[in-house]
Coordinates of C-alpha atoms in Angstrom, one line a residue:
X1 CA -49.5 23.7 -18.0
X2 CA -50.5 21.5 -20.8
X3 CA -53.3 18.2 -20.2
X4 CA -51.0 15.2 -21.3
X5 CA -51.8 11.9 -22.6
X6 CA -48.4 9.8 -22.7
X7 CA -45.6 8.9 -20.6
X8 CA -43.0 11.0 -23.1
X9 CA -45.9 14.0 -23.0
X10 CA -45.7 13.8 -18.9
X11 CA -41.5 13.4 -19.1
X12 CA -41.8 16.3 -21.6
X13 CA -43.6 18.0 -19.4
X14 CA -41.6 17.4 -16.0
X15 CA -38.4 18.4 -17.6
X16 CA -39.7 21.7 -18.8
X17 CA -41.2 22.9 -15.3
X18 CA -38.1 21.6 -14.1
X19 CA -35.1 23.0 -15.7
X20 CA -35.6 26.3 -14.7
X21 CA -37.2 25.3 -10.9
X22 CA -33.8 23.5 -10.4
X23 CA -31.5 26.6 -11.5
X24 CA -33.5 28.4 -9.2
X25 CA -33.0 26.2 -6.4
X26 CA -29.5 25.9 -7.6
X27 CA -29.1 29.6 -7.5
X28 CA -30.6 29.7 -3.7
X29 CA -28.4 27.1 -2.3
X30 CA -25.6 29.0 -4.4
X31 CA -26.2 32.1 -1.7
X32 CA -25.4 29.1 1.5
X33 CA -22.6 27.8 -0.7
X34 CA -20.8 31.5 -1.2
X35 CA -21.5 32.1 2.8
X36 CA -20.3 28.5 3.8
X37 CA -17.1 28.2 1.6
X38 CA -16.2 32.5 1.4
X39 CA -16.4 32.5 5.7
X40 CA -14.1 29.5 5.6
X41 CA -11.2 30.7 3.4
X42 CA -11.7 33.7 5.9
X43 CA -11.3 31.6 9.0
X44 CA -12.1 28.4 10.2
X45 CA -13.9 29.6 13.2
X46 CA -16.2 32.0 11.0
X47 CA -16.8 29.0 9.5
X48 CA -18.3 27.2 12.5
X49 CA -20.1 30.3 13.5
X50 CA -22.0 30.3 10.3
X51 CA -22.6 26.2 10.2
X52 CA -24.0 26.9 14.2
X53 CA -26.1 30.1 12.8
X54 CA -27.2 28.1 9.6
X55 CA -28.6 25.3 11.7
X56 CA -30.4 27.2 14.0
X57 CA -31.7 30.0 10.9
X58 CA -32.8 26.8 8.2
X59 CA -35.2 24.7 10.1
X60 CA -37.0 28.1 11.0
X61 CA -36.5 29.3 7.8
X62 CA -37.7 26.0 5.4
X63 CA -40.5 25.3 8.0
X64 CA -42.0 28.3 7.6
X65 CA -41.8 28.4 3.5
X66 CA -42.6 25.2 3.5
X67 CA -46.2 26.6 5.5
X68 CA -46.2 29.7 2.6
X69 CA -45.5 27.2 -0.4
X70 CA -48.9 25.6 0.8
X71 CA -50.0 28.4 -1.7
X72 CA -48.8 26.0 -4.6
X73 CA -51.2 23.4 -4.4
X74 CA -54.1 25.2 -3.5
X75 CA -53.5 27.3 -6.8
X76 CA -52.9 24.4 -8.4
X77 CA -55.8 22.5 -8.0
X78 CA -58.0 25.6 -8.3
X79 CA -56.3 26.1 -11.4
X80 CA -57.3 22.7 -12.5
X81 CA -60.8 23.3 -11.4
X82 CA -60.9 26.7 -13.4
X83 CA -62.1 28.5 -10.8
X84 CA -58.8 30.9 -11.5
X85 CA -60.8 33.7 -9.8
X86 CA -59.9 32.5 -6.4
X87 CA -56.2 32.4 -7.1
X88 CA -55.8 36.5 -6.3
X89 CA -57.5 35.8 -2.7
X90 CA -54.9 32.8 -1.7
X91 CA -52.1 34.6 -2.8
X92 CA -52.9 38.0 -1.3
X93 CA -53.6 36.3 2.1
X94 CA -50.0 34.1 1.8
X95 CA -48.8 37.3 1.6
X96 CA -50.6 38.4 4.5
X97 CA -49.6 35.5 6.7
X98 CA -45.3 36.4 5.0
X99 CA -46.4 39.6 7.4
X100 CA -47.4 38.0 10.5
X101 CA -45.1 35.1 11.1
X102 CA -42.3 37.7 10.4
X103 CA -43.2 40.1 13.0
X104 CA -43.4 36.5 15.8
X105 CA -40.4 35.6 14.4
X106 CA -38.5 38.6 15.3
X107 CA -40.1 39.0 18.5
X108 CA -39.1 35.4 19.6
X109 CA -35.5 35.3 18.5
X110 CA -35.6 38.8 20.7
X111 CA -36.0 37.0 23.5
X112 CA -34.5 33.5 22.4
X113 CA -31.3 33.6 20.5
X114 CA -28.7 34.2 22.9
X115 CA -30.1 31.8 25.6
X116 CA -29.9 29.3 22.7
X117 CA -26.3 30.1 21.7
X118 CA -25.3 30.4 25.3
X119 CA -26.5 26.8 25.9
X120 CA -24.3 25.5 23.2
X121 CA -20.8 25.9 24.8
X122 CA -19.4 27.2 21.8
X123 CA -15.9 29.1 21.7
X124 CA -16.0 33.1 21.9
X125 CA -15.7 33.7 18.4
X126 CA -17.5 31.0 17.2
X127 CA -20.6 32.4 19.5
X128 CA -20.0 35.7 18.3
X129 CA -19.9 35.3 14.3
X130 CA -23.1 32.8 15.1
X131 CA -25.1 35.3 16.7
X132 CA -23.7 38.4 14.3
X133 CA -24.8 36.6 11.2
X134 CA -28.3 35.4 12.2
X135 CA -29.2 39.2 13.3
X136 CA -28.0 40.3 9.5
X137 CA -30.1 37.4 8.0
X138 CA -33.1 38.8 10.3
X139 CA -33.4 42.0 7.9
X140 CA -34.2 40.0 5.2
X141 CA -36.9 37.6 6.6
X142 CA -40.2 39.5 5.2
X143 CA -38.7 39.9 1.8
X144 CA -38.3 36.4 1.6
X145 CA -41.2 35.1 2.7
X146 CA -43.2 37.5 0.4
X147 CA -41.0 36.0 -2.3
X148 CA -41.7 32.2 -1.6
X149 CA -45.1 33.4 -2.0
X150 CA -44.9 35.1 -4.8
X151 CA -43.1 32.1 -6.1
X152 CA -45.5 29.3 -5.3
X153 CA -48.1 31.9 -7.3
X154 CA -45.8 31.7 -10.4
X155 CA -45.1 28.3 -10.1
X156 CA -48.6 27.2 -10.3
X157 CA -49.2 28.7 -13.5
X158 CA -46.6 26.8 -14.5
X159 CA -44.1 29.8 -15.7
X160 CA -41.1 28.7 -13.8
X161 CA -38.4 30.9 -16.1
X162 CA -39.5 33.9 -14.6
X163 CA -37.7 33.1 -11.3
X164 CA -35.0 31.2 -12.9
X165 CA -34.3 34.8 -14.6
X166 CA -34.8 36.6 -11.3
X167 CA -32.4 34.1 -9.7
X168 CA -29.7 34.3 -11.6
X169 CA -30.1 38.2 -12.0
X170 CA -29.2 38.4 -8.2
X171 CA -26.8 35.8 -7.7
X172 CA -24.1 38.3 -8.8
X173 CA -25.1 40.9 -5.9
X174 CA -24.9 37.7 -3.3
X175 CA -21.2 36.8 -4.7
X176 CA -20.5 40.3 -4.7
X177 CA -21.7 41.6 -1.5
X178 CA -20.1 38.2 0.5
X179 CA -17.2 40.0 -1.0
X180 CA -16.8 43.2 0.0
X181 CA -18.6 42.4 3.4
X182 CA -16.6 39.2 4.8
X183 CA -13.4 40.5 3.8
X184 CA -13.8 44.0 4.0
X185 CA -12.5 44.6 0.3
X186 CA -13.3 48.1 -1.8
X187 CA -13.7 50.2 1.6
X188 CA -16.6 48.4 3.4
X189 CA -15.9 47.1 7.1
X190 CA -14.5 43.6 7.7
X191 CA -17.6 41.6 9.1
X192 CA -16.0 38.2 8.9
X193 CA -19.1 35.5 8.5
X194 CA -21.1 37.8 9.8
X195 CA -21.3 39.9 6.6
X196 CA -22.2 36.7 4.6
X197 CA -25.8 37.2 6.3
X198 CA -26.1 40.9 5.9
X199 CA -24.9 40.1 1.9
X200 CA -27.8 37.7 2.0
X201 CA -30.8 40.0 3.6
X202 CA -30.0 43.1 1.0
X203 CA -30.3 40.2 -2.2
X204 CA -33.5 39.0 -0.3
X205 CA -34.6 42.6 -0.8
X206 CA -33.6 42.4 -4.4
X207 CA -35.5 39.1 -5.0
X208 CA -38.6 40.2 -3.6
X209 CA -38.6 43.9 -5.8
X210 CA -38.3 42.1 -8.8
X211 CA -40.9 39.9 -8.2
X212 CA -43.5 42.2 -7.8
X213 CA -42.3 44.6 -10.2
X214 CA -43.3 41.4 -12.7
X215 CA -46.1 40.2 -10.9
X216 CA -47.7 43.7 -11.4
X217 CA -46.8 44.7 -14.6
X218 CA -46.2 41.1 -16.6
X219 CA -49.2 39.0 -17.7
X220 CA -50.3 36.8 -17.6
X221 CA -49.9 37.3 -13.4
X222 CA -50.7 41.0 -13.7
X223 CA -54.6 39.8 -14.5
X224 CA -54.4 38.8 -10.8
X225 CA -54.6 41.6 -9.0
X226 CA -52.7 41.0 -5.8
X227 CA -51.5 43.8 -4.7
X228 CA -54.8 45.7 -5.2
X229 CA -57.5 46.6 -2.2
X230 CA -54.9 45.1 0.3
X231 CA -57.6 45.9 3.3
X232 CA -59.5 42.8 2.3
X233 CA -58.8 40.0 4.9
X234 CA -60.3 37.1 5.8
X235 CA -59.5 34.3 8.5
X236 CA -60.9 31.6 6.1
X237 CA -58.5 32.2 3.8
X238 CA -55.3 32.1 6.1
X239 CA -56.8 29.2 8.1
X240 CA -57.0 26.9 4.5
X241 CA -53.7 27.9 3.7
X242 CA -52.4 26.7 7.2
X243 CA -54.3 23.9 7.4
X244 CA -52.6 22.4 4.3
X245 CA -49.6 25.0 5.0
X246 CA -48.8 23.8 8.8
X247 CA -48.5 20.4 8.5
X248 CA -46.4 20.8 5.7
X249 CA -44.5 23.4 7.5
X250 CA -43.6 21.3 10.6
X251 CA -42.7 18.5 8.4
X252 CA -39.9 20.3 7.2
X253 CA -39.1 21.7 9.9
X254 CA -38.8 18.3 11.8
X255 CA -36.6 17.3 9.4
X256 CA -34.2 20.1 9.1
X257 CA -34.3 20.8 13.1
X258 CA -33.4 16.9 12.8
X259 CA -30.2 17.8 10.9
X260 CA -29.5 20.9 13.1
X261 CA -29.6 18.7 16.5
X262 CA -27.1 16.8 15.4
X263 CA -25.1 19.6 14.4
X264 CA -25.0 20.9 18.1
X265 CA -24.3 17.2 19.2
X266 CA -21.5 17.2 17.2
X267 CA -20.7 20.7 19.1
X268 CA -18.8 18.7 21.3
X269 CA -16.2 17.4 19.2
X270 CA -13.5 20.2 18.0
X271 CA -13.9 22.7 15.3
X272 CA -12.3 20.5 12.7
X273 CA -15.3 18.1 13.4
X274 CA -17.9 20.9 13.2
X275 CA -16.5 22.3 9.7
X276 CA -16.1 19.3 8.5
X277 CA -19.7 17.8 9.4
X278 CA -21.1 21.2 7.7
X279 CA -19.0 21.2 4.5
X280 CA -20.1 17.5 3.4
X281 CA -23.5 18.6 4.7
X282 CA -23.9 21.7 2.5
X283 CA -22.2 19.1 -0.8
X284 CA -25.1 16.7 -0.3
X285 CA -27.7 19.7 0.6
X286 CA -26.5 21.3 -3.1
X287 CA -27.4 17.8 -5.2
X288 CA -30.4 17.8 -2.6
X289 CA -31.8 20.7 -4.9
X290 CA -32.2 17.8 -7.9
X291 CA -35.0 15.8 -5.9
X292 CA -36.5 18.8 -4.1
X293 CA -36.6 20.7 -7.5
X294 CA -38.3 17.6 -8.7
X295 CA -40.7 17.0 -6.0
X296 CA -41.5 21.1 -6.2
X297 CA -42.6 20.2 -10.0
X298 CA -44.6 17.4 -8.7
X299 CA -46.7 18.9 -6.2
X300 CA -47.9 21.5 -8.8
X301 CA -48.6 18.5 -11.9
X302 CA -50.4 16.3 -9.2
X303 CA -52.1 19.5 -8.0
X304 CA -52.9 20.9 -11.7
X305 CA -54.6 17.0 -12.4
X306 CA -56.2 16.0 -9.3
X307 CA -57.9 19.7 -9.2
X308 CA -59.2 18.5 -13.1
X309 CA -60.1 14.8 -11.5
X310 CA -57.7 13.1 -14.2
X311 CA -56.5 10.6 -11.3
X312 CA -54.8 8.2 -13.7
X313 CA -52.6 11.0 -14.8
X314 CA -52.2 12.5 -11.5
X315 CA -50.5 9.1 -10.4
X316 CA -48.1 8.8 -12.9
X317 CA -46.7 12.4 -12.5
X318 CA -46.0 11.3 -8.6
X319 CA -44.4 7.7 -9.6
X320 CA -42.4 9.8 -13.0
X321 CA -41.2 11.9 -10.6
X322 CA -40.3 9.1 -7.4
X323 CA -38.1 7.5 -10.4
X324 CA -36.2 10.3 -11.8
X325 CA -35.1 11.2 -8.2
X326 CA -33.6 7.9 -7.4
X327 CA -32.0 7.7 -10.8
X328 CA -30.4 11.0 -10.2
X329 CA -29.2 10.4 -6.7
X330 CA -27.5 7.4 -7.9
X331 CA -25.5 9.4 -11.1
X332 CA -25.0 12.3 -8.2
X333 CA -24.0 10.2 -5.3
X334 CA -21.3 8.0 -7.5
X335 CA -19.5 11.2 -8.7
X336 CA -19.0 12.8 -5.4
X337 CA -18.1 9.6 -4.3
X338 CA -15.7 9.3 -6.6
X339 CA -14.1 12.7 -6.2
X340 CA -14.9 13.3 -3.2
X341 CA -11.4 15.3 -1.8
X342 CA -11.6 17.2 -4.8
X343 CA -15.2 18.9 -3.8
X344 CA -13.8 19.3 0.1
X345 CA -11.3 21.1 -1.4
X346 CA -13.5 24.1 -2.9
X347 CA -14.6 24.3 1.4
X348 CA -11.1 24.7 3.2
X349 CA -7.6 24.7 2.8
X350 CA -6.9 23.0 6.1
X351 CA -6.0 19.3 5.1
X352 CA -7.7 18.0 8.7
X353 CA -11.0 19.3 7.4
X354 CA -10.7 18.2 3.7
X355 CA -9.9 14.5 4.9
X356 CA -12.8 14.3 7.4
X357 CA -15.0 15.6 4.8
X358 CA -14.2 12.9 2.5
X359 CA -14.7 10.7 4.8
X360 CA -18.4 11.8 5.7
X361 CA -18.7 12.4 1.9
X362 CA -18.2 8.0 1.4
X363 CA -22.1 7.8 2.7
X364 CA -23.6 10.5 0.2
X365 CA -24.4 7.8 -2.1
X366 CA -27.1 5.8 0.4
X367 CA -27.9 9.2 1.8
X368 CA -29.0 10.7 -1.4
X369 CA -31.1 7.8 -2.5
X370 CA -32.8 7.8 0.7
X371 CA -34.0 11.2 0.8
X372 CA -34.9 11.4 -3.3
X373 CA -37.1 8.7 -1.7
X374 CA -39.1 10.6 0.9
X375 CA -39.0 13.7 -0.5
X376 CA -40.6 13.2 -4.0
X377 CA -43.2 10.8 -2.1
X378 CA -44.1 13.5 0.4
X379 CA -44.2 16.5 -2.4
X380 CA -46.8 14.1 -4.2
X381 CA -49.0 13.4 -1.0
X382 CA -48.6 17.3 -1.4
X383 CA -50.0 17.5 -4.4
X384 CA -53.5 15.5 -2.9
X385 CA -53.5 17.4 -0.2
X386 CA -52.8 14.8 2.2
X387 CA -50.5 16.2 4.5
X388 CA -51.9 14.7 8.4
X389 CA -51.0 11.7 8.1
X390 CA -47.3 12.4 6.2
X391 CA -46.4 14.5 8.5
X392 CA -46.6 11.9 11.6
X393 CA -45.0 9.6 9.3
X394 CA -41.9 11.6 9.0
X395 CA -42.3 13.4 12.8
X396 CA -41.2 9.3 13.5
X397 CA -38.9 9.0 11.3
X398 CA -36.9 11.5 12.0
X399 CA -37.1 12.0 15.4
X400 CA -37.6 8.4 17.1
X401 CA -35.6 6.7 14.4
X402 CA -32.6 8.9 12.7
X403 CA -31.9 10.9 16.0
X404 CA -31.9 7.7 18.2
X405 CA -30.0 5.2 15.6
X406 CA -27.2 8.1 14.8
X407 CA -26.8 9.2 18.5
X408 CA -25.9 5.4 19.7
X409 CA -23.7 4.5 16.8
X410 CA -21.4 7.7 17.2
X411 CA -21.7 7.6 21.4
X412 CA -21.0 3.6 21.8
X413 CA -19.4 2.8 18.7
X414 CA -16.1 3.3 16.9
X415 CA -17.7 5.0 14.5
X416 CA -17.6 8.1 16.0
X417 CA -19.4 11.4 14.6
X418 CA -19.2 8.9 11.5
X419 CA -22.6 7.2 13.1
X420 CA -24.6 10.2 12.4
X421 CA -24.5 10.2 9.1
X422 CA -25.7 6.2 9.0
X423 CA -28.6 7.3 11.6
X424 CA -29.7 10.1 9.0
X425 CA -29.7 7.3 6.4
X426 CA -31.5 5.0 8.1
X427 CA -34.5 7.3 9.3
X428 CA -34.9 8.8 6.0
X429 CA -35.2 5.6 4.3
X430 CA -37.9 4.5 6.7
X431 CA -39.7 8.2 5.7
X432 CA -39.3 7.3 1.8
X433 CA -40.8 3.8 2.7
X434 CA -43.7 4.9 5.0
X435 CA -44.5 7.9 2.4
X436 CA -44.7 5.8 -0.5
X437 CA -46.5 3.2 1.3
X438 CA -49.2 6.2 1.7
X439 CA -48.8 7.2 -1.9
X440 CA -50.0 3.7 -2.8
X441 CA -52.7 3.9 -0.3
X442 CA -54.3 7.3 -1.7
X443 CA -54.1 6.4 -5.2
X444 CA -55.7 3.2 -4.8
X445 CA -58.5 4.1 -1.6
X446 CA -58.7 7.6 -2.0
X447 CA -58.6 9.3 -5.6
X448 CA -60.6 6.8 -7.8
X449 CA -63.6 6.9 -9.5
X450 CA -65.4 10.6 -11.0
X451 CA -65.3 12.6 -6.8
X452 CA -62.9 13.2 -4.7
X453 CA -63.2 11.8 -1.3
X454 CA -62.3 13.6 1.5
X455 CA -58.7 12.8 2.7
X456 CA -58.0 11.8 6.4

């Protein structure tokens, strides 16, 4: 990363951290989309079993990263304050905490899965394929996490091809290995959706070789030496990265858990409803890579320049990149507007479940503007740390505001499961507002003059 001294330099700059994050997150979302649309040509009730096991498997899974990817802005900023020698240290003890949470995370879902499934009143073989394909995803939970760490290392000095590379070296294996696994092609048993999560643990293991093979041996990361004297541990270092790493962390997992909760209350309806729901969810989840890819690219620049005390320039990465979002959400939204039976016709063949998805699809546009909103705010309050008082802002949001509104409007309306999807617009919204409200309020109160003032 370069010091810039113009709006085009800081556009410049954005774009080319950007491009490759985006066909990275692309690339990861490409591994639900091959599960979600491969297990429904198999069968419509894989299908469901997968949507029920995804929303149970993604809060968990980008609520912890999210705690992981803390890494990021604390390279960042020590990156700016060229005190590069501490780098190794956070990064060695992300990888430490990848360990730990792995091992609780097993150990609760032990104990925890099937009462959870069992309380769902799903179908036999909906509850079946569910529970089949979180257990395959479970053999690839410590590769991942030690890959989002290794990530977020990458990422903050600013070499962002290097996973693109990795990503899209692996994306064959994924395609190939929901293949032979769900539909029990070439000789291999026929798991159904099931296989779609074992396909997914064995690429984890294939991201997370690769990435230390080039950590190690590739400089400029193998000047940090990570993986070297692995016995030193410290509690100070795990505790800073959780203390900027948890709030983050439950943030996102708030919000995904919000989207998962209203998966199982739409358990209720039939499985047409379920598939449906899950389909238009994982269309606007793939454009949600755009802004998320965006707000990833933020959180490092306003990182990189508040670390350096360049406050001026640290703002107008986080407004750049607040902008760009909502432009993009509008192009994106229009077009899957506009051929919107088209794209529910890559997820089933069943004509029920392409018409309802179209129908959900009609509030992508207001949707997608919402949450380019709140996300690109929050990943700038990332970037300065401030993460408290961000994540109560969105704990509201999406829980006393999105839950409530959609729950009413589909249970004592006409609107049916229809009044979700308003009720996830609405409480987003109100997190993009609150956010940027607090974006204003640190820029202005909080990052001025030649220090840095502690934030609340």
């Amino acid at each position: 990363m370069n010091q810039t001294f113009t709006i085009k330099q800081k556009t410049k700059q954005i774009f080319v951290l950007l491009i490759p994050i985006l066909i990275t997150q692309l690339g990861m979302f490409s591994m639900v989309f091959f599960n979600t649309i491969m297990s429904g040509k198999y069968n419509s009730s894989d299908l469901a079993g997968v949507a029920i096991g995804s929303s149970i498997w993604s809060p968990i899974f980008t609520g912890i990263s999210s705690i992981l990817l803390a890494v990021s802005p604390i390279a960042a900023q020590r990156f700016g304050e060229k005190k590069s020698h501490e780098v190794t240290s956070v990064v060695k003890h992300g990888v430490y905490l990848s360990v730990f949470i792995t091992i609780l995370l097993i150990i609760l879902g032990f104990f925890l899965l099937d009462p959870i499934l069992d309380s769902m009143n799903l179908t036999a073989r909906v509850q079946d394929t569910a529970f089949d394909y979180l257990v395959g995803l479970s053999y690839g939970i410590l590769p991942l996490f030690v890959f989002n760490v290794l990530r977020s290392f990458i990422y903050a000095l600013g070499k962002t091809r290097v996973i693109m590379i990795i990503m899209i070296i692996s994306l064959p294996l994924n395609f190939l290995l929901n293949y032979v696994l769900i539909f029990g092609n070439w000789g291999f048993p026929e798991l159904g959706g099931a296989g779609a999560g074992y396909a997914t643990a064995i690429t984890d293991w294939a991201f997370m070789a690769m990435t230390i093979f080039i950590v190690k041996k590739q400089e400029p990361f193998s000047t940090f030496p990570i993986f070297e004297n692995m016995k030193e541990f410290s509690w100070e270092k795990c505790k800073e990265i959780l203390k900027i790493g948890v709030p983050m962390g439950l943030s996102t997992f708030f919000e995904t858990s919000m989207f998962a909760v209203v998966t199982i209350l739409l358990s209720k309806f039939n499985v047409t409803t379920i598939a449906a729901y899950q389909s238009a969810l994982n269309i606007v989840s793939f454009l949600y890579m755009i802004p998320i890819s965006i707000s990833m690219v933020q959180t490092v620049l306003v990182g990189f320049e508040v670390g350096a005390k360049r406050y001026k320039d640290a703002k107008q990465y986080s407004w750049l990149g607040v902008y760009l979002a909502i432009l993009i959400a509008i192009l994106t939204g229009l077009l899957v507007v506009a051929f919107r039976y088209q794209v529910a016709g890559f997820y089933s063949n069943e004509t029920a479940v392409i018409n309802l998805t179209a129908n959900f699809l009609i509030f992508a546009l207001f949707f997608q503007i919402a949450d380019a909103i709140q996300a690109t705010a929050q990943a700038a309050l990332r970037g300065y740390k401030d993460v408290n008082i961000a994540f109560i802002m969105t704990l509201i949001a999406y829980w006393l505001i999105c839950l409530p509104v959609g729950y009413l409007l589909a249970n004592f309306t006409s609107l049916g499961a229809r009044g979700y999807w308003i009720g996830l617009t609405v409480g987003l919204l109100a997190a993009g507002v609150a956010l940027s409200l607090r974006l204003i309020y640190i820029q202005k109160r909080k990052f001025v003059g030649a220090a840095i003032k502690e934030v609340v």
